[in-house]
mmCIF file of N, CA and C in Angstrom:
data_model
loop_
_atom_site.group_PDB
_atom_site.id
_atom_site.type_symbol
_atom_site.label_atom_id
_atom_site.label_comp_id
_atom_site.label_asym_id
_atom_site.label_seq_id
_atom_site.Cartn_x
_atom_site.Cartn_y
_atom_site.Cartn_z
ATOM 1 N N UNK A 1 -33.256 41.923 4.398
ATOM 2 C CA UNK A 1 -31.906 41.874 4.881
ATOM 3 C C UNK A 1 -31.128 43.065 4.339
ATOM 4 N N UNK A 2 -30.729 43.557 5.560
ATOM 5 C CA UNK A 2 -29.541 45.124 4.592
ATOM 6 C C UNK A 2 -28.657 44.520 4.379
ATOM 7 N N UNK A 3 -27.759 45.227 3.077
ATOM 8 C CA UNK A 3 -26.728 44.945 2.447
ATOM 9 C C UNK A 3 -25.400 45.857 3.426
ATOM 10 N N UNK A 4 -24.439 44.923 3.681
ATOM 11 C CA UNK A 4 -23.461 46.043 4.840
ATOM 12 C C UNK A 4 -22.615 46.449 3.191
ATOM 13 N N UNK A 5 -21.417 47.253 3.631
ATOM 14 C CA UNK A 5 -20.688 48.213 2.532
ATOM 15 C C UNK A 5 -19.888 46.764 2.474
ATOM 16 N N UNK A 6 -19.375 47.198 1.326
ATOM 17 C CA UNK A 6 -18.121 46.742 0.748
ATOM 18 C C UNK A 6 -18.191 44.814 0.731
ATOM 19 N N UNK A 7 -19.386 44.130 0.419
ATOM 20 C CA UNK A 7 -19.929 43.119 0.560
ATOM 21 C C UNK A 7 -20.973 43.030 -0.356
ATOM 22 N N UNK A 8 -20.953 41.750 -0.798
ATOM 23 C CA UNK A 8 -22.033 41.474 -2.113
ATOM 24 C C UNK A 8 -22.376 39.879 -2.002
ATOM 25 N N UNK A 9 -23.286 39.692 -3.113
ATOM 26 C CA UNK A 9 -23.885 38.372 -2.769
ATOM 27 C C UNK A 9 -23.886 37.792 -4.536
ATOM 28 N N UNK A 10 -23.612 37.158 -5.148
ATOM 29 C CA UNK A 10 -23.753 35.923 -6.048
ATOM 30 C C UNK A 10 -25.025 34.661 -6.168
ATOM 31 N N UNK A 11 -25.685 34.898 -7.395
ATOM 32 C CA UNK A 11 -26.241 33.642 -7.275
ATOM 33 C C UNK A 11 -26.255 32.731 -8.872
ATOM 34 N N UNK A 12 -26.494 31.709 -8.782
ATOM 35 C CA UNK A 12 -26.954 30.743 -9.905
ATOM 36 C C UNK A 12 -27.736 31.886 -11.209
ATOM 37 N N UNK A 13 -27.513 31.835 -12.372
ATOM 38 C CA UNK A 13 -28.287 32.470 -12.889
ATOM 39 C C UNK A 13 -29.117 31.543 -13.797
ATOM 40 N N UNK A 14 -30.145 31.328 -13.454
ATOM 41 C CA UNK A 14 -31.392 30.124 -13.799
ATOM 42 C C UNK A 14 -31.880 30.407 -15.264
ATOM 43 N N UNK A 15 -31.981 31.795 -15.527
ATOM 44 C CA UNK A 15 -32.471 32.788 -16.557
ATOM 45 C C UNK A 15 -31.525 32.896 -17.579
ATOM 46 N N UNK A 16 -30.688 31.988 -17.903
ATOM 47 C CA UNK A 16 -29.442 32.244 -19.112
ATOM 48 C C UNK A 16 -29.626 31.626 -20.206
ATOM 49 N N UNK A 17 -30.002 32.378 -21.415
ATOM 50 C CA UNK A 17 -30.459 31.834 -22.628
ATOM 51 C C UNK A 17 -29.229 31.411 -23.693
ATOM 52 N N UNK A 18 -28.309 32.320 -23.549
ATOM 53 C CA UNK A 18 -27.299 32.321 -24.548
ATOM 54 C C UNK A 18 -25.866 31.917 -23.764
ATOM 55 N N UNK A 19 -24.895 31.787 -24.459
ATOM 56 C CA UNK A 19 -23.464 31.642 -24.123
ATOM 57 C C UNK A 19 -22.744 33.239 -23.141
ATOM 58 N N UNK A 20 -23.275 33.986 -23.755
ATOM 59 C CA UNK A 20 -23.086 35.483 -23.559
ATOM 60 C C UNK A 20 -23.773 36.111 -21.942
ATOM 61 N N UNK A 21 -24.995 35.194 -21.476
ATOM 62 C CA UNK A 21 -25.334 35.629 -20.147
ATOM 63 C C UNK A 21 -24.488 35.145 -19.392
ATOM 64 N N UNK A 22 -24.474 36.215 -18.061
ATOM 65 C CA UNK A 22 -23.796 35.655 -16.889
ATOM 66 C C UNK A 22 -24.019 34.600 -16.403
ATOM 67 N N UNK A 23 -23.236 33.447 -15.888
ATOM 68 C CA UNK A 23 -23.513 32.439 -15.167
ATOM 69 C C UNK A 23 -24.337 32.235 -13.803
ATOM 70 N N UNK A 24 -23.775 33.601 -13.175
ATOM 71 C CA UNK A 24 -24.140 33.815 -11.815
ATOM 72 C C UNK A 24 -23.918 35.089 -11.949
ATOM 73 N N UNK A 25 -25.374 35.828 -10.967
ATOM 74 C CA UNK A 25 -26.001 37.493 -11.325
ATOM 75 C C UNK A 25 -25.941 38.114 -9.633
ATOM 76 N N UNK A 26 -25.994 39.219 -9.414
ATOM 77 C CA UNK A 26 -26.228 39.254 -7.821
ATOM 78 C C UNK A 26 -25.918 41.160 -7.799
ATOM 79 N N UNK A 27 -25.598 41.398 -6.464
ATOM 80 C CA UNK A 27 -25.318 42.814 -6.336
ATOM 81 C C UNK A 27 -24.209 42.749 -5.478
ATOM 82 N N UNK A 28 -23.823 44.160 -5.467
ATOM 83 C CA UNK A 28 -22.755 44.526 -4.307
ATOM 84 C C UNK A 28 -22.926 46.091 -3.915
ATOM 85 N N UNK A 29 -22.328 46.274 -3.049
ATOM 86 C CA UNK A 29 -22.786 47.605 -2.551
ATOM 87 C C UNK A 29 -20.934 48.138 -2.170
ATOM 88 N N UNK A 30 -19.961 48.958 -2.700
ATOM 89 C CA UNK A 30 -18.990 49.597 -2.241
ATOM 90 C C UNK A 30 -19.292 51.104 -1.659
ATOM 91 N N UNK A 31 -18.410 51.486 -1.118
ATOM 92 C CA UNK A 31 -18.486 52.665 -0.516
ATOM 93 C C UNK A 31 -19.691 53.500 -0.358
ATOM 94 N N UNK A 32 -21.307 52.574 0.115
ATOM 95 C CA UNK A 32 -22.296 53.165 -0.198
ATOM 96 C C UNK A 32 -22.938 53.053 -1.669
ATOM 97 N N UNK A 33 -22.517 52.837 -2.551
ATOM 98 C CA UNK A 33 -23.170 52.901 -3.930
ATOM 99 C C UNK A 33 -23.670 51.701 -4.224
ATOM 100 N N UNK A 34 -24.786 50.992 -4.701
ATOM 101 C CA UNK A 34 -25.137 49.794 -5.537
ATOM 102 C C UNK A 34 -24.682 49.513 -6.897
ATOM 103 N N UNK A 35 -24.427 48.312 -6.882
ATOM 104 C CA UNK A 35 -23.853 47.611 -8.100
ATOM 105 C C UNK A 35 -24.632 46.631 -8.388
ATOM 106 N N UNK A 36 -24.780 46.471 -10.352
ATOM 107 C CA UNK A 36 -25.043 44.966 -10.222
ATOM 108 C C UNK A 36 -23.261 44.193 -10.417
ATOM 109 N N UNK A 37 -23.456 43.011 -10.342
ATOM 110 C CA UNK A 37 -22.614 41.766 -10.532
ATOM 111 C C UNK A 37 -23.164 41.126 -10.882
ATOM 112 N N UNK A 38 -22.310 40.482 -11.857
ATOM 113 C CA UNK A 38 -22.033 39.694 -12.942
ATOM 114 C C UNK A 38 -21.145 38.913 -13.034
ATOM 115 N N UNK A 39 -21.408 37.633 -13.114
ATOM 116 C CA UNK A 39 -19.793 36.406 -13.625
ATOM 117 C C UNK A 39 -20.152 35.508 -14.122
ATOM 118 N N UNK A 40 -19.100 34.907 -14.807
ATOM 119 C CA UNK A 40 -19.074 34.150 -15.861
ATOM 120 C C UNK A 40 -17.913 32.885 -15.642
ATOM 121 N N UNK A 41 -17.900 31.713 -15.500
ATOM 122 C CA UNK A 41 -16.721 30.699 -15.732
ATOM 123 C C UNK A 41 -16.315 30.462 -17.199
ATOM 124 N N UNK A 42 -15.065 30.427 -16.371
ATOM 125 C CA UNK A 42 -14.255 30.520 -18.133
ATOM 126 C C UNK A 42 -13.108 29.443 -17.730
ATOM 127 N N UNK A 43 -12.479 28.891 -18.945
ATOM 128 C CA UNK A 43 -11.535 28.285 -18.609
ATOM 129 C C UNK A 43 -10.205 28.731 -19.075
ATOM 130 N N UNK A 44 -8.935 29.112 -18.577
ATOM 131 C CA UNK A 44 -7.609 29.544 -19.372
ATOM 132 C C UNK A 44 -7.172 28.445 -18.741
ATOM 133 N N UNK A 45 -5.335 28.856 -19.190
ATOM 134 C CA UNK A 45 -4.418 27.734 -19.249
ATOM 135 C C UNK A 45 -3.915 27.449 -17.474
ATOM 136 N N UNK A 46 -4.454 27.864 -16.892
ATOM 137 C CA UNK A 46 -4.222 27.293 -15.337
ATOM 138 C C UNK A 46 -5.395 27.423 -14.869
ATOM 139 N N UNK A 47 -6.574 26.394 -15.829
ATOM 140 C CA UNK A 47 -8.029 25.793 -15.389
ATOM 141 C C UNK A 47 -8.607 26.951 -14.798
ATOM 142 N N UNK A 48 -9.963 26.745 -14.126
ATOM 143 C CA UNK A 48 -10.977 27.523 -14.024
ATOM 144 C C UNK A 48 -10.931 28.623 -13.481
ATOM 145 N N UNK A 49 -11.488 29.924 -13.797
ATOM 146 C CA UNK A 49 -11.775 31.271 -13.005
ATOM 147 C C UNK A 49 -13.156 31.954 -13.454
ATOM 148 N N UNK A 50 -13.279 32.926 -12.968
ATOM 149 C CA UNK A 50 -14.680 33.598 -12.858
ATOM 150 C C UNK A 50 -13.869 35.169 -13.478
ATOM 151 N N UNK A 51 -14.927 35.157 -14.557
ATOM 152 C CA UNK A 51 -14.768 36.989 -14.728
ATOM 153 C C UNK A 51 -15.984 37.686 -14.512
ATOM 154 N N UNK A 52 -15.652 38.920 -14.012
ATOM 155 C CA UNK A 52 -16.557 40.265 -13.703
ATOM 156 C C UNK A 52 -17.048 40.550 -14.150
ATOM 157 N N UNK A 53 -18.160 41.485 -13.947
ATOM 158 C CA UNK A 53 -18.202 42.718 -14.867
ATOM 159 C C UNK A 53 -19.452 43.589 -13.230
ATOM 160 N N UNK A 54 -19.343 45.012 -13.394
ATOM 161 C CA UNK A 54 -19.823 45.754 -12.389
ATOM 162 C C UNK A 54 -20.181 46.321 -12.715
ATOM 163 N N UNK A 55 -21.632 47.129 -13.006
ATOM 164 C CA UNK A 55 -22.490 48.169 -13.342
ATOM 165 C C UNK A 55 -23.592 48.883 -12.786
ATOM 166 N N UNK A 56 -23.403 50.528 -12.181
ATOM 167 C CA UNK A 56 -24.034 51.225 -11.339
ATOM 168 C C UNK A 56 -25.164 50.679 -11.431
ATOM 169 N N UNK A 57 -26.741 50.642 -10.444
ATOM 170 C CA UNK A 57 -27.702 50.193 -10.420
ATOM 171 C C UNK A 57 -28.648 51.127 -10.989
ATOM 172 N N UNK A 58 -28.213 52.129 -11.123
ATOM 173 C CA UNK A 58 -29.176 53.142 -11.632
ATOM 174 C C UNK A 58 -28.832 53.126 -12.776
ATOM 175 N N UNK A 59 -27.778 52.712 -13.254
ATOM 176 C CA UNK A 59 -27.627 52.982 -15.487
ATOM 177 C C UNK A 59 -29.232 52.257 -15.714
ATOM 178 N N UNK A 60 -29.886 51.257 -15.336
ATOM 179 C CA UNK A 60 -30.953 50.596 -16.101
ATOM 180 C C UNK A 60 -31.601 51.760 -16.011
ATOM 181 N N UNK A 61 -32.057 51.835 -14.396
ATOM 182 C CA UNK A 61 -33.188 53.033 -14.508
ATOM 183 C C UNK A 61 -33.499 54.062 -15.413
ATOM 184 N N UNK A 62 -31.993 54.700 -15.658
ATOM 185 C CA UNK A 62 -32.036 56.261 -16.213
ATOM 186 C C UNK A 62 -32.002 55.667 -18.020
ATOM 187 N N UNK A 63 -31.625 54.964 -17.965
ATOM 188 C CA UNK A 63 -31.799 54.243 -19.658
ATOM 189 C C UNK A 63 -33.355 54.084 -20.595
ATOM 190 N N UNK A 64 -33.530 55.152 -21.462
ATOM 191 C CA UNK A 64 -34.882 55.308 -21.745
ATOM 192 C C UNK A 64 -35.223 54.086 -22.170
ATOM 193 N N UNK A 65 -36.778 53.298 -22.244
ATOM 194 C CA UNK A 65 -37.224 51.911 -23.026
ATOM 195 C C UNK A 65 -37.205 52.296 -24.477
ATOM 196 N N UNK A 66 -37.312 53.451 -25.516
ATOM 197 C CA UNK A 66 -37.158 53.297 -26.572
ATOM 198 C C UNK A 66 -37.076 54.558 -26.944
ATOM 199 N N UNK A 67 -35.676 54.654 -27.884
ATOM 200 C CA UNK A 67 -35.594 55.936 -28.294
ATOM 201 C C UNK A 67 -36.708 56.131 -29.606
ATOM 202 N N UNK A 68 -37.409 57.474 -29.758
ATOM 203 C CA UNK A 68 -38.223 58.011 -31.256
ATOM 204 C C UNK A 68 -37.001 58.189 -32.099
ATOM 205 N N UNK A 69 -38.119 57.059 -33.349
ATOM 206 C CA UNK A 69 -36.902 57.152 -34.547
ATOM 207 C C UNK A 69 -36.890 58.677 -34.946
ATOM 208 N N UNK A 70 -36.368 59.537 -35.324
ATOM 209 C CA UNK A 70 -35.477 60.599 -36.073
ATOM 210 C C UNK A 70 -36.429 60.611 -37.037
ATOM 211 N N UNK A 71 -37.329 61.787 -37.341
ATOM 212 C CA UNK A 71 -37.855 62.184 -38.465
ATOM 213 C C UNK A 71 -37.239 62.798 -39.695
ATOM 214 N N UNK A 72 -35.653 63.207 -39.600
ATOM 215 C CA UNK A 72 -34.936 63.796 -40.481
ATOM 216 C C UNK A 72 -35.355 65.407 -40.491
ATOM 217 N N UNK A 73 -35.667 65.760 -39.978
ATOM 218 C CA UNK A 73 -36.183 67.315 -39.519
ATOM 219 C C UNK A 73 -35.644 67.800 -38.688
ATOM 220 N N UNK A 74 -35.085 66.735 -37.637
ATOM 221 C CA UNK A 74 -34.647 67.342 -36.136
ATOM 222 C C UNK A 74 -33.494 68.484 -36.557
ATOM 223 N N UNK A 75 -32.577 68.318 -37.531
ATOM 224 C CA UNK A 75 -31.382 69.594 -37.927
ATOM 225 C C UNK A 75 -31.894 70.705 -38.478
ATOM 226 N N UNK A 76 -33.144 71.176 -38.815
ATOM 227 C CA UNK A 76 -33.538 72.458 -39.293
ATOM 228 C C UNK A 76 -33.750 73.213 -38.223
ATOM 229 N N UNK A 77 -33.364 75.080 -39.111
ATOM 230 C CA UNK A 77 -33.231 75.761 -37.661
ATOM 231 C C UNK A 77 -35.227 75.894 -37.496
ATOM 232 N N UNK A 78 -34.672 76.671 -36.027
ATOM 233 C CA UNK A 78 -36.579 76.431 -35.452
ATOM 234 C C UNK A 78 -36.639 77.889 -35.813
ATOM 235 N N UNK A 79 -36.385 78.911 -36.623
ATOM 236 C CA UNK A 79 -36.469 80.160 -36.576
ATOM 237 C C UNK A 79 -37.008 80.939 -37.404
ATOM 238 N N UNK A 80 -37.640 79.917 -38.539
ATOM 239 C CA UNK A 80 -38.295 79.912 -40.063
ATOM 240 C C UNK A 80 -39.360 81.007 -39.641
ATOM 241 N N UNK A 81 -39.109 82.044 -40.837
ATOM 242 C CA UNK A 81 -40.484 82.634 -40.441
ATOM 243 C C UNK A 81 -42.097 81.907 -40.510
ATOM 244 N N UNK A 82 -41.971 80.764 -40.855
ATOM 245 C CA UNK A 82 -43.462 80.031 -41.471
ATOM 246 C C UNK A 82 -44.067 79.088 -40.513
#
């Protein structure tokens, strides 16, 4: 199914271990670009609402799996005669 612009979809999030995961996970697509979505129920003082949160689809991608710890060398110049 294509995603049309400026339209997104929500679902149940089945996968929530902690207080801190989204309730309900999904995507959206604005002006051409992919998003994920994210929400959460919360309760304030005029009862229930849902908060956001929106993040390009490519931040995961380009996000390395593990940075190399720092040998403490990396600041010396590379120009040593040795």
């Amino acid at each position: 199914m294509e995603q049309r612009d400026n339209s997104g979809v929500l679902f149940s999030n089945d996968k929530k271990e902690t207080g801190n995961h989204p309730d309900y996970k999904g995507n959206i697509m604005v002006n051409g670009q992919a998003y994920w979505l994210s929400a959460w129920i919360k309760e304030g003082k005029n009862g229930k609402f849902m908060g956001l949160a929106v993040s390009p689809k490519e931040e995961q991608a380009e996000q390395p799996a593990k940075a190399k710890p720092k040998s403490g060398f990396d600041d010396m110049d590379s120009d040593l005669p040795f």
